[in-house]
Amino acid sequence: MAYPTLDAAYGFKPVNLVGGTSFAGSTRRIPIASTYDVAIFNGDLVKVVAAGNVERFTGTNSGSPVGVCMGVEYVNAQGQLEFAQYYPGNSVTSAFAVVMDNPNAVYKVAIVAAGTGLISEEDRTIVGANIELDQTLGGVTATGDSRQGIEAGSDNTTAAFPIRVLDLVEDTKKSNGKYVEALVKINNHQYNNTTGV
């Protein structure tokens, strides 16, 4: 059976830890400020800000994410506790993001074209490089899924780039020998940033 064709970016999905250790599903519950009016989708990179709350990571070629949003919980306008794929904005209260924040987490992510967010391809020369984040497309409210990806052609040795490419995904390798998905880690993880927030 052929592996399905990848037609869109889906954000960052944890697969295991550096060294091949299994991802056991451990996460941290971090509050979202009631005034924060930016949607956070499942698979979005996030950061902790000075107030101690989590926000969507908006950087592309620098910055220190703390991890990936795996879902949220909040109280809706009717006073009901909801467990959801994404945070819709400040129309809710008592919101928390469920964050995969292990600095050694390995994520699967799509390779996308700069400025379009559409699926692109790379060869093995990007393995070991640092790479830029592509945030061209917003998340999908119908599914709650992120559309973040890594930007094809941006691989470099630049230390500030937020993502490090560890390997490529063989399952979706194209017939031309190119790859559309990569295995990555956060290059400048917020917990390893000696400056703090």
PDB file of N, CA and C in Angstrom, residues 98-190:
ATOM      1  N   VAL A  98      -1.636  22.863  26.333  1.00  0.00           N
ATOM      2  CA  VAL A  98      -0.948  21.625  26.673  1.00  0.00           C
ATOM      3  C   VAL A  98       0.271  21.574  25.754  1.00  0.00           C
ATOM      4  N   VAL A  99       1.470  21.676  26.350  1.00  0.00           N
ATOM      5  CA  VAL A  99       2.686  21.902  25.574  1.00  0.00           C
ATOM      6  C   VAL A  99       3.668  20.746  25.731  1.00  0.00           C
ATOM      7  N   MET A 100       4.145  20.213  24.613  1.00  0.00           N
ATOM      8  CA  MET A 100       5.265  19.278  24.607  1.00  0.00           C
ATOM      9  C   MET A 100       6.503  20.139  24.699  1.00  0.00           C
ATOM     10  N   ASP A 101       7.135  20.189  25.895  1.00  0.00           N
ATOM     11  CA  ASP A 101       8.220  21.149  26.121  1.00  0.00           C
ATOM     12  C   ASP A 101       9.578  20.506  26.366  1.00  0.00           C
ATOM     13  N   ASN A 102       9.732  19.235  26.062  1.00  0.00           N
ATOM     14  CA  ASN A 102      11.017  18.575  26.257  1.00  0.00           C
ATOM     15  C   ASN A 102      12.034  19.114  25.254  1.00  0.00           C
ATOM     16  N   PRO A 103      13.164  19.659  25.722  1.00  0.00           N
ATOM     17  CA  PRO A 103      14.166  20.207  24.789  1.00  0.00           C
ATOM     18  C   PRO A 103      14.747  19.176  23.829  1.00  0.00           C
ATOM     19  N   ASN A 104      14.610  17.890  24.150  1.00  0.00           N
ATOM     20  CA  ASN A 104      15.154  16.830  23.299  1.00  0.00           C
ATOM     21  C   ASN A 104      14.109  16.178  22.403  1.00  0.00           C
ATOM     22  N   ALA A 105      12.920  16.785  22.320  1.00  0.00           N
ATOM     23  CA  ALA A 105      11.868  16.211  21.481  1.00  0.00           C
ATOM     24  C   ALA A 105      12.229  16.299  20.002  1.00  0.00           C
ATOM     25  N   VAL A 106      11.881  15.257  19.267  1.00  0.00           N
ATOM     26  CA  VAL A 106      12.044  15.216  17.813  1.00  0.00           C
ATOM     27  C   VAL A 106      10.649  15.302  17.204  1.00  0.00           C
ATOM     28  N   TYR A 107      10.500  16.181  16.219  1.00  0.00           N
ATOM     29  CA  TYR A 107       9.209  16.424  15.585  1.00  0.00           C
ATOM     30  C   TYR A 107       9.277  16.107  14.098  1.00  0.00           C
ATOM     31  N   LYS A 108       8.153  15.629  13.569  1.00  0.00           N
ATOM     32  CA  LYS A 108       7.998  15.499  12.117  1.00  0.00           C
ATOM     33  C   LYS A 108       7.324  16.774  11.630  1.00  0.00           C
ATOM     34  N   VAL A 109       7.805  17.321  10.503  1.00  0.00           N
ATOM     35  CA  VAL A 109       7.277  18.577   9.983  1.00  0.00           C
ATOM     36  C   VAL A 109       7.397  18.576   8.457  1.00  0.00           C
ATOM     37  N   ALA A 110       6.498  19.284   7.798  1.00  0.00           N
ATOM     38  CA  ALA A 110       6.520  19.374   6.338  1.00  0.00           C
ATOM     39  C   ALA A 110       7.527  20.424   5.870  1.00  0.00           C
ATOM     40  N   ILE A 111       8.087  20.179   4.713  1.00  0.00           N
ATOM     41  CA  ILE A 111       8.972  21.133   4.042  1.00  0.00           C
ATOM     42  C   ILE A 111       8.111  21.927   3.063  1.00  0.00           C
ATOM     43  N   VAL A 112       8.130  23.255   3.198  1.00  0.00           N
ATOM     44  CA  VAL A 112       7.244  24.087   2.377  1.00  0.00           C
ATOM     45  C   VAL A 112       8.021  25.161   1.625  1.00  0.00           C
ATOM     46  N   ALA A 113       7.407  25.676   0.575  1.00  0.00           N
ATOM     47  CA  ALA A 113       8.012  26.726  -0.245  1.00  0.00           C
ATOM     48  C   ALA A 113       7.858  28.079   0.424  1.00  0.00           C
ATOM     49  N   ALA A 114       8.913  28.872   0.393  1.00  0.00           N
ATOM     50  CA  ALA A 114       8.902  30.206   0.993  1.00  0.00           C
ATOM     51  C   ALA A 114       7.818  31.067   0.372  1.00  0.00           C
ATOM     52  N   GLY A 115       7.065  31.739   1.233  1.00  0.00           N
ATOM     53  CA  GLY A 115       6.072  32.696   0.768  1.00  0.00           C
ATOM     54  C   GLY A 115       4.748  32.126   0.317  1.00  0.00           C
ATOM     55  N   THR A 116       4.666  30.782   0.157  1.00  0.00           N
ATOM     56  CA  THR A 116       3.405  30.176  -0.265  1.00  0.00           C
ATOM     57  C   THR A 116       2.853  29.210   0.777  1.00  0.00           C
ATOM     58  N   GLY A 117       3.738  28.590   1.544  1.00  0.00           N
ATOM     59  CA  GLY A 117       3.328  27.582   2.506  1.00  0.00           C
ATOM     60  C   GLY A 117       2.958  26.257   1.866  1.00  0.00           C
ATOM     61  N   LEU A 118       3.127  26.134   0.541  1.00  0.00           N
ATOM     62  CA  LEU A 118       2.783  24.905  -0.169  1.00  0.00           C
ATOM     63  C   LEU A 118       3.910  23.885  -0.047  1.00  0.00           C
ATOM     64  N   ILE A 119       3.572  22.614  -0.119  1.00  0.00           N
ATOM     65  CA  ILE A 119       4.551  21.550   0.034  1.00  0.00           C
ATOM     66  C   ILE A 119       5.651  21.701  -1.017  1.00  0.00           C
ATOM     67  N   SER A 120       6.899  21.565  -0.539  1.00  0.00           N
ATOM     68  CA  SER A 120       8.061  21.637  -1.415  1.00  0.00           C
ATOM     69  C   SER A 120       8.897  20.383  -1.172  1.00  0.00           C
ATOM     70  N   GLU A 121      10.147  20.406  -1.568  1.00  0.00           N
ATOM     71  CA  GLU A 121      10.997  19.226  -1.406  1.00  0.00           C
ATOM     72  C   GLU A 121      12.442  19.626  -1.186  1.00  0.00           C
ATOM     73  N   GLU A 122      13.204  18.722  -0.590  1.00  0.00           N
ATOM     74  CA  GLU A 122      14.631  18.917  -0.334  1.00  0.00           C
ATOM     75  C   GLU A 122      15.331  17.574  -0.489  1.00  0.00           C
ATOM     76  N   ASP A 123      16.672  17.619  -0.568  1.00  0.00           N
ATOM     77  CA  ASP A 123      17.438  16.375  -0.567  1.00  0.00           C
ATOM     78  C   ASP A 123      18.200  16.260   0.755  1.00  0.00           C
ATOM     79  N   ARG A 124      19.018  15.242   0.896  1.00  0.00           N
ATOM     80  CA  ARG A 124      19.662  14.948   2.179  1.00  0.00           C
ATOM     81  C   ARG A 124      20.704  15.983   2.586  1.00  0.00           C
ATOM     82  N   THR A 125      21.029  16.928   1.732  1.00  0.00           N
ATOM     83  CA  THR A 125      22.030  17.929   2.096  1.00  0.00           C
ATOM     84  C   THR A 125      21.572  18.848   3.223  1.00  0.00           C
ATOM     85  N   ILE A 126      20.269  18.845   3.556  1.00  0.00           N
ATOM     86  CA  ILE A 126      19.806  19.707   4.648  1.00  0.00           C
ATOM     87  C   ILE A 126      19.972  19.052   6.024  1.00  0.00           C
ATOM     88  N   VAL A 127      20.271  17.756   6.067  1.00  0.00           N
ATOM     89  CA  VAL A 127      20.427  17.070   7.352  1.00  0.00           C
ATOM     90  C   VAL A 127      21.628  17.662   8.101  1.00  0.00           C
ATOM     91  N   GLY A 128      21.402  18.046   9.348  1.00  0.00           N
ATOM     92  CA  GLY A 128      22.442  18.655  10.172  1.00  0.00           C
ATOM     93  C   GLY A 128      22.446  20.170  10.128  1.00  0.00           C
ATOM     94  N   ALA A 129      21.700  20.750   9.195  1.00  0.00           N
ATOM     95  CA  ALA A 129      21.668  22.208   9.057  1.00  0.00           C
ATOM     96  C   ALA A 129      20.622  22.822   9.971  1.00  0.00           C
ATOM     97  N   ASN A 130      20.768  24.108  10.209  1.00  0.00           N
ATOM     98  CA  ASN A 130      19.717  24.898  10.848  1.00  0.00           C
ATOM     99  C   ASN A 130      18.832  25.441   9.734  1.00  0.00           C
ATOM    100  N   ILE A 131      17.553  25.679  10.062  1.00  0.00           N
ATOM    101  CA  ILE A 131      16.617  26.049   9.000  1.00  0.00           C
ATOM    102  C   ILE A 131      15.561  27.011   9.538  1.00  0.00           C
ATOM    103  N   GLU A 132      14.996  27.802   8.648  1.00  0.00           N
ATOM    104  CA  GLU A 132      13.979  28.786   9.036  1.00  0.00           C
ATOM    105  C   GLU A 132      12.600  28.146   9.137  1.00  0.00           C
ATOM    106  N   LEU A 133      11.762  28.772   9.939  1.00  0.00           N
ATOM    107  CA  LEU A 133      10.368  28.378  10.103  1.00  0.00           C
ATOM    108  C   LEU A 133       9.525  29.147   9.096  1.00  0.00           C
ATOM    109  N   ASP A 134       8.576  28.473   8.470  1.00  0.00           N
ATOM    110  CA  ASP A 134       7.650  29.150   7.561  1.00  0.00           C
ATOM    111  C   ASP A 134       6.293  29.273   8.234  1.00  0.00           C
ATOM    112  N   GLN A 135       5.789  30.517   8.296  1.00  0.00           N
ATOM    113  CA  GLN A 135       4.504  30.780   8.931  1.00  0.00           C
ATOM    114  C   GLN A 135       3.556  31.496   7.965  1.00  0.00           C
ATOM    115  N   THR A 136       3.710  31.230   6.668  1.00  0.00           N
ATOM    116  CA  THR A 136       2.903  31.901   5.653  1.00  0.00           C
ATOM    117  C   THR A 136       1.414  31.648   5.844  1.00  0.00           C
ATOM    118  N   LEU A 137       1.061  30.397   6.099  1.00  0.00           N
ATOM    119  CA  LEU A 137      -0.348  30.033   6.218  1.00  0.00           C
ATOM    120  C   LEU A 137      -0.758  29.953   7.683  1.00  0.00           C
ATOM    121  N   GLY A 138      -1.933  30.471   7.999  1.00  0.00           N
ATOM    122  CA  GLY A 138      -2.471  30.357   9.344  1.00  0.00           C
ATOM    123  C   GLY A 138      -3.057  28.973   9.565  1.00  0.00           C
ATOM    124  N   GLY A 139      -3.384  28.681  10.813  1.00  0.00           N
ATOM    125  CA  GLY A 139      -3.982  27.399  11.143  1.00  0.00           C
ATOM    126  C   GLY A 139      -5.380  27.251  10.563  1.00  0.00           C
ATOM    127  N   VAL A 140      -5.907  26.037  10.612  1.00  0.00           N
ATOM    128  CA  VAL A 140      -7.215  25.720  10.048  1.00  0.00           C
ATOM    129  C   VAL A 140      -8.225  25.582  11.189  1.00  0.00           C
ATOM    130  N   THR A 141      -9.168  26.506  11.270  1.00  0.00           N
ATOM    131  CA  THR A 141     -10.128  26.476  12.375  1.00  0.00           C
ATOM    132  C   THR A 141     -11.055  25.263  12.309  1.00  0.00           C
ATOM    133  N   ALA A 142     -11.306  24.732  11.121  1.00  0.00           N
ATOM    134  CA  ALA A 142     -12.196  23.576  10.991  1.00  0.00           C
ATOM    135  C   ALA A 142     -11.619  22.334  11.658  1.00  0.00           C
ATOM    136  N   THR A 143     -10.299  22.214  11.648  1.00  0.00           N
ATOM    137  CA  THR A 143      -9.650  21.044  12.246  1.00  0.00           C
ATOM    138  C   THR A 143      -8.849  21.390  13.497  1.00  0.00           C
ATOM    139  N   GLY A 144      -8.486  22.672  13.648  1.00  0.00           N
ATOM    140  CA  GLY A 144      -7.643  23.092  14.762  1.00  0.00           C
ATOM    141  C   GLY A 144      -6.171  22.843  14.537  1.00  0.00           C
ATOM    142  N   ASP A 145      -5.780  22.468  13.317  1.00  0.00           N
ATOM    143  CA  ASP A 145      -4.394  22.115  13.017  1.00  0.00           C
ATOM    144  C   ASP A 145      -3.574  23.294  12.517  1.00  0.00           C
ATOM    145  N   SER A 146      -2.317  23.295  12.897  1.00  0.00           N
ATOM    146  CA  SER A 146      -1.335  24.281  12.459  1.00  0.00           C
ATOM    147  C   SER A 146      -1.023  24.107  10.981  1.00  0.00           C
ATOM    148  N   ARG A 147      -0.439  25.129  10.380  1.00  0.00           N
ATOM    149  CA  ARG A 147       0.095  25.058   9.026  1.00  0.00           C
ATOM    150  C   ARG A 147       1.567  25.497   9.008  1.00  0.00           C
ATOM    151  N   GLN A 148       2.215  25.490  10.176  1.00  0.00           N
ATOM    152  CA  GLN A 148       3.638  25.816  10.208  1.00  0.00           C
ATOM    153  C   GLN A 148       4.434  24.707   9.527  1.00  0.00           C
ATOM    154  N   GLY A 149       5.534  25.107   8.891  1.00  0.00           N
ATOM    155  CA  GLY A 149       6.438  24.156   8.261  1.00  0.00           C
ATOM    156  C   GLY A 149       7.842  24.728   8.285  1.00  0.00           C
ATOM    157  N   ILE A 150       8.785  23.996   7.707  1.00  0.00           N
ATOM    158  CA  ILE A 150      10.139  24.526   7.568  1.00  0.00           C
ATOM    159  C   ILE A 150      10.339  24.949   6.125  1.00  0.00           C
ATOM    160  N   GLU A 151      11.127  26.001   5.940  1.00  0.00           N
ATOM    161  CA  GLU A 151      11.234  26.647   4.628  1.00  0.00           C
ATOM    162  C   GLU A 151      12.308  26.015   3.758  1.00  0.00           C
ATOM    163  N   ALA A 152      11.885  25.455   2.643  1.00  0.00           N
ATOM    164  CA  ALA A 152      12.818  24.872   1.677  1.00  0.00           C
ATOM    165  C   ALA A 152      13.816  25.921   1.206  1.00  0.00           C
ATOM    166  N   GLY A 153      15.067  25.526   1.100  1.00  0.00           N
ATOM    167  CA  GLY A 153      16.100  26.424   0.590  1.00  0.00           C
ATOM    168  C   GLY A 153      16.694  27.366   1.615  1.00  0.00           C
ATOM    169  N   SER A 154      16.212  27.332   2.862  1.00  0.00           N
ATOM    170  CA  SER A 154      16.730  28.251   3.883  1.00  0.00           C
ATOM    171  C   SER A 154      17.775  27.609   4.781  1.00  0.00           C
ATOM    172  N   ASP A 155      18.122  26.357   4.528  1.00  0.00           N
ATOM    173  CA  ASP A 155      19.091  25.655   5.383  1.00  0.00           C
ATOM    174  C   ASP A 155      20.438  26.364   5.347  1.00  0.00           C
ATOM    175  N   ASN A 156      21.061  26.448   6.528  1.00  0.00           N
ATOM    176  CA  ASN A 156      22.298  27.199   6.663  1.00  0.00           C
ATOM    177  C   ASN A 156      22.970  26.791   7.968  1.00  0.00           C
ATOM    178  N   THR A 157      24.103  27.424   8.258  1.00  0.00           N
ATOM    179  CA  THR A 157      24.784  27.206   9.536  1.00  0.00           C
ATOM    180  C   THR A 157      24.419  28.280  10.554  1.00  0.00           C
ATOM    181  N   THR A 158      23.519  29.183  10.201  1.00  0.00           N
ATOM    182  CA  THR A 158      23.155  30.313  11.047  1.00  0.00           C
ATOM    183  C   THR A 158      22.655  29.837  12.412  1.00  0.00           C
ATOM    184  N   ALA A 159      23.374  30.207  13.470  1.00  0.00           N
ATOM    185  CA  ALA A 159      23.070  29.726  14.813  1.00  0.00           C
ATOM    186  C   ALA A 159      21.716  30.196  15.321  1.00  0.00           C
ATOM    187  N   ALA A 160      21.233  31.332  14.850  1.00  0.00           N
ATOM    188  CA  ALA A 160      19.976  31.899  15.350  1.00  0.00           C
ATOM    189  C   ALA A 160      18.742  31.189  14.812  1.00  0.00           C
ATOM    190  N   PHE A 161      18.866  30.447  13.713  1.00  0.00           N
ATOM    191  CA  PHE A 161      17.697  29.778  13.136  1.00  0.00           C
ATOM    192  C   PHE A 161      17.056  28.864  14.178  1.00  0.00           C
ATOM    193  N   PRO A 162      15.726  28.869  14.276  1.00  0.00           N
ATOM    194  CA  PRO A 162      15.074  28.177  15.382  1.00  0.00           C
ATOM    195  C   PRO A 162      14.979  26.656  15.276  1.00  0.00           C
ATOM    196  N   ILE A 163      15.248  26.086  14.109  1.00  0.00           N
ATOM    197  CA  ILE A 163      15.041  24.654  13.907  1.00  0.00           C
ATOM    198  C   ILE A 163      16.323  23.987  13.400  1.00  0.00           C
ATOM    199  N   ARG A 164      16.600  22.762  13.896  1.00  0.00           N
ATOM    200  CA  ARG A 164      17.724  21.944  13.418  1.00  0.00           C
ATOM    201  C   ARG A 164      17.158  20.699  12.747  1.00  0.00           C
ATOM    202  N   VAL A 165      17.628  20.403  11.545  1.00  0.00           N
ATOM    203  CA  VAL A 165      17.187  19.217  10.810  1.00  0.00           C
ATOM    204  C   VAL A 165      18.036  18.023  11.250  1.00  0.00           C
ATOM    205  N   LEU A 166      17.369  16.976  11.747  1.00  0.00           N
ATOM    206  CA  LEU A 166      18.066  15.775  12.210  1.00  0.00           C
ATOM    207  C   LEU A 166      18.070  14.669  11.164  1.00  0.00           C
ATOM    208  N   ASP A 167      16.993  14.579  10.400  1.00  0.00           N
ATOM    209  CA  ASP A 167      16.878  13.517   9.403  1.00  0.00           C
ATOM    210  C   ASP A 167      15.698  13.845   8.489  1.00  0.00           C
ATOM    211  N   LEU A 168      15.461  12.993   7.502  1.00  0.00           N
ATOM    212  CA  LEU A 168      14.335  13.155   6.590  1.00  0.00           C
ATOM    213  C   LEU A 168      13.431  11.930   6.685  1.00  0.00           C
ATOM    214  N   VAL A 169      12.178  12.081   6.310  1.00  0.00           N
ATOM    215  CA  VAL A 169      11.184  11.020   6.456  1.00  0.00           C
ATOM    216  C   VAL A 169      11.129  10.182   5.181  1.00  0.00           C
ATOM    217  N   GLU A 170      11.532   8.926   5.304  1.00  0.00           N
ATOM    218  CA  GLU A 170      11.570   8.018   4.151  1.00  0.00           C
ATOM    219  C   GLU A 170      10.179   7.652   3.651  1.00  0.00           C
ATOM    220  N   ASP A 171       9.201   7.576   4.558  1.00  0.00           N
ATOM    221  CA  ASP A 171       7.860   7.112   4.186  1.00  0.00           C
ATOM    222  C   ASP A 171       7.216   7.949   3.083  1.00  0.00           C
ATOM    223  N   THR A 172       7.525   9.254   3.047  1.00  0.00           N
ATOM    224  CA  THR A 172       6.908  10.116   2.038  1.00  0.00           C
ATOM    225  C   THR A 172       7.916  10.596   0.986  1.00  0.00           C
ATOM    226  N   LYS A 173       9.030   9.909   0.890  1.00  0.00           N
ATOM    227  CA  LYS A 173      10.035  10.237  -0.126  1.00  0.00           C
ATOM    228  C   LYS A 173       9.422  10.109  -1.512  1.00  0.00           C
ATOM    229  N   LYS A 174       9.717  11.073  -2.373  1.00  0.00           N
ATOM    230  CA  LYS A 174       9.149  11.088  -3.721  1.00  0.00           C
ATOM    231  C   LYS A 174       9.945  10.186  -4.666  1.00  0.00           C
ATOM    232  N   SER A 175       9.366   9.865  -5.792  1.00  0.00           N
ATOM    233  CA  SER A 175      10.020   8.985  -6.766  1.00  0.00           C
ATOM    234  C   SER A 175      11.283   9.614  -7.352  1.00  0.00           C
ATOM    235  N   ASN A 176      11.390  10.954  -7.266  1.00  0.00           N
ATOM    236  CA  ASN A 176      12.591  11.632  -7.761  1.00  0.00           C
ATOM    237  C   ASN A 176      13.722  11.645  -6.737  1.00  0.00           C
ATOM    238  N   GLY A 177      13.511  10.986  -5.584  1.00  0.00           N
ATOM    239  CA  GLY A 177      14.535  10.911  -4.554  1.00  0.00           C
ATOM    240  C   GLY A 177      14.526  12.064  -3.573  1.00  0.00           C
ATOM    241  N   LYS A 178      13.596  13.014  -3.738  1.00  0.00           N
ATOM    242  CA  LYS A 178      13.502  14.171  -2.841  1.00  0.00           C
ATOM    243  C   LYS A 178      12.539  13.868  -1.690  1.00  0.00           C
ATOM    244  N   TYR A 179      12.646  14.703  -0.653  1.00  0.00           N
ATOM    245  CA  TYR A 179      11.853  14.504   0.559  1.00  0.00           C
ATOM    246  C   TYR A 179      10.918  15.691   0.802  1.00  0.00           C
ATOM    247  N   VAL A 180       9.733  15.397   1.374  1.00  0.00           N
ATOM    248  CA  VAL A 180       8.762  16.447   1.662  1.00  0.00           C
ATOM    249  C   VAL A 180       8.531  16.629   3.161  1.00  0.00           C
ATOM    250  N   GLU A 181       9.122  15.752   3.976  1.00  0.00           N
ATOM    251  CA  GLU A 181       9.015  15.863   5.426  1.00  0.00           C
ATOM    252  C   GLU A 181      10.378  15.653   6.058  1.00  0.00           C
ATOM    253  N   ALA A 182      10.571  16.302   7.203  1.00  0.00           N
ATOM    254  CA  ALA A 182      11.835  16.185   7.928  1.00  0.00           C
ATOM    255  C   ALA A 182      11.578  15.862   9.393  1.00  0.00           C
ATOM    256  N   LEU A 183      12.596  15.311  10.038  1.00  0.00           N
ATOM    257  CA  LEU A 183      12.613  15.134  11.485  1.00  0.00           C
ATOM    258  C   LEU A 183      13.518  16.220  12.046  1.00  0.00           C
ATOM    259  N   VAL A 184      12.997  16.998  12.989  1.00  0.00           N
ATOM    260  CA  VAL A 184      13.707  18.179  13.469  1.00  0.00           C
ATOM    261  C   VAL A 184      13.628  18.275  14.986  1.00  0.00           C
ATOM    262  N   LYS A 185      14.435  19.161  15.539  1.00  0.00           N
ATOM    263  CA  LYS A 185      14.324  19.545  16.943  1.00  0.00           C
ATOM    264  C   LYS A 185      14.404  21.066  17.020  1.00  0.00           C
ATOM    265  N   ILE A 186      13.979  21.603  18.160  1.00  0.00           N
ATOM    266  CA  ILE A 186      14.113  23.043  18.367  1.00  0.00           C
ATOM    267  C   ILE A 186      15.586  23.337  18.600  1.00  0.00           C
ATOM    268  N   ASN A 187      16.150  24.197  17.772  1.00  0.00           N
ATOM    269  CA  ASN A 187      17.577  24.496  17.833  1.00  0.00           C
ATOM    270  C   ASN A 187      17.931  25.355  19.041  1.00  0.00           C
ATOM    271  N   ASN A 188      17.155  26.385  19.282  1.00  0.00           N
ATOM    272  CA  ASN A 188      17.410  27.305  20.397  1.00  0.00           C
ATOM    273  C   ASN A 188      16.254  27.225  21.379  1.00  0.00           C
ATOM    274  N   HIS A 189      16.171  26.095  22.083  1.00  0.00           N
ATOM    275  CA  HIS A 189      15.053  25.860  22.999  1.00  0.00           C
ATOM    276  C   HIS A 189      15.078  26.865  24.151  1.00  0.00           C
ATOM    277  N   GLN A 190      13.894  27.362  24.519  1.00  0.00           N
ATOM    278  CA  GLN A 190      13.785  28.392  25.551  1.00  0.00           C
ATOM    279  C   GLN A 190      14.360  27.939  26.895  1.00  0.00           C
TER     280      GLN A 190
END
